[in-house]
Amino acid sequence: METLTASAAEKVKSYLDAEVEIAAGQTVVKKSREMKIFREQQCFTCIIEHDISFEKVNADGTALNRAEIFLLPEEYPSFLFAWNDFHIPLPTDYRQWQQVNPHIVSVCMESVEAPEDFAARLAAAFNALEA
């Protein structure tokens, strides 16, 4: 098995409220959000495209899950708390790193787990930004 099953792709699409494209052994999620970045006395509104993908799907339903999520510095704590506090624990095969500049934080995550679990955890973290 190389790509997500149709039911797994539908769950990912539903959890993340995003378009899902499957091609060449990789599933790519098209998710964007509007961000307002304040710099000095100016406000910049931009649409940010997140990079979310699933590949190398195993027979047991696990896959290599990747995401690069862009956040405002003030959003980072609540996003990360919701990510880590999700009812399904992070898998043992997980890594995370971030790149920070004064106006935006790039959070990169990789895990080997069921794509539906990764997407559900990611949806919960996005929902924490709206609360």
XYZ file of C-alpha atoms in Angstrom:
131
model
C 0.000 0.000 0.000
C 1.464 3.357 -0.992
C -1.358 5.897 -0.676
C -4.127 6.525 1.793
C -7.280 4.484 1.478
C -10.371 6.364 0.351
C -11.883 6.211 3.849
C -8.687 7.524 5.477
C -8.491 10.350 2.932
C -12.131 11.265 3.657
C -11.451 11.363 7.405
C -8.387 13.580 6.888
C -10.422 15.874 4.630
C -13.223 16.058 7.193
C -10.962 16.660 10.208
C -8.949 19.404 8.543
C -11.779 20.901 6.475
C -9.442 20.982 3.494
C -8.956 19.621 -0.003
C -6.982 16.384 -0.300
C -5.022 15.407 -3.411
C -3.570 11.935 -3.922
C -0.810 11.535 -6.515
C 2.412 9.575 -6.985
C 2.280 7.799 -3.628
C 1.775 11.016 -1.646
C -1.340 12.598 -0.186
C -1.202 16.386 0.019
C -3.642 18.450 2.057
C -4.440 21.928 0.734
C -5.117 24.015 3.836
C -4.729 27.747 4.136
C -5.685 30.428 6.591
C -5.748 34.183 6.706
C -3.290 35.842 9.060
C -2.955 39.440 10.127
C 0.620 40.389 10.884
C 1.173 43.629 12.755
C 4.457 45.436 12.281
C 4.940 48.732 14.014
C 1.800 50.662 13.033
C 0.966 48.643 9.925
C -1.180 45.555 9.482
C -0.488 43.056 6.711
C -3.153 40.519 5.824
C -1.967 37.438 4.000
C -3.163 33.965 3.097
C -0.786 31.305 4.402
C -0.646 27.868 2.769
C 0.270 25.129 5.229
C 2.323 22.192 3.997
C 0.656 18.939 5.149
C 1.345 15.557 3.586
C 1.164 11.800 4.129
C 3.325 9.256 2.323
C 4.812 5.792 2.599
C 1.596 4.236 3.874
C 2.265 0.871 5.525
C 0.059 -2.222 5.554
C -0.905 -1.468 9.182
C -2.330 1.932 8.140
C 0.496 4.045 9.527
C 2.292 6.551 7.316
C 4.968 9.202 7.354
C 3.017 12.345 8.294
C 4.510 15.790 7.780
C 3.275 19.299 8.449
C 4.731 22.772 8.379
C 2.335 25.150 10.092
C 2.723 28.921 10.193
C 1.598 30.752 13.319
C 1.756 34.172 14.856
C 4.079 34.193 17.889
C 1.110 34.744 20.227
C -0.701 31.700 18.726
C 2.191 29.308 19.258
C 1.578 28.458 22.963
C -2.109 27.546 22.578
C -1.474 25.611 19.349
C 1.342 23.606 20.918
C -0.599 22.950 24.129
C -3.575 21.570 22.160
C -1.211 19.523 19.960
C 0.523 17.922 22.958
C -2.631 17.569 25.090
C -4.607 15.636 22.455
C -6.327 12.489 23.779
C -4.227 10.257 21.479
C -0.604 10.417 22.700
C 2.182 11.379 20.333
C 3.844 8.333 18.793
C 7.370 7.310 19.741
C 8.471 8.040 16.173
C 7.889 11.810 16.307
C 10.033 14.883 15.807
C 9.321 18.584 15.878
C 11.283 21.741 15.296
C 10.489 25.378 14.735
C 11.922 28.433 13.071
C 11.089 31.753 14.632
C 11.262 35.307 13.394
C 9.693 38.334 15.056
C 6.409 38.053 13.136
C 5.817 34.384 12.313
C 6.674 30.939 13.680
C 7.096 27.937 11.414
C 6.357 24.706 13.294
C 7.484 21.522 11.524
C 6.236 18.113 12.664
C 6.899 14.585 11.453
C 5.443 11.370 12.800
C 4.801 7.781 11.871
C 1.226 7.003 12.891
C -2.216 6.661 11.340
C -2.852 9.746 9.166
C -6.328 10.068 10.694
C -4.759 10.437 14.177
C -2.261 13.029 12.938
C -5.030 14.977 11.162
C -7.352 14.841 14.192
C -4.562 16.127 16.467
C -3.752 18.873 13.966
C -7.440 19.857 13.727
C -7.645 20.127 17.523
C -4.583 22.390 17.531
C -6.116 24.596 14.801
C -9.378 24.739 16.770
C -7.446 26.033 19.802
C -6.509 29.088 17.721
C -10.171 29.915 17.182
C -11.146 29.608 20.854
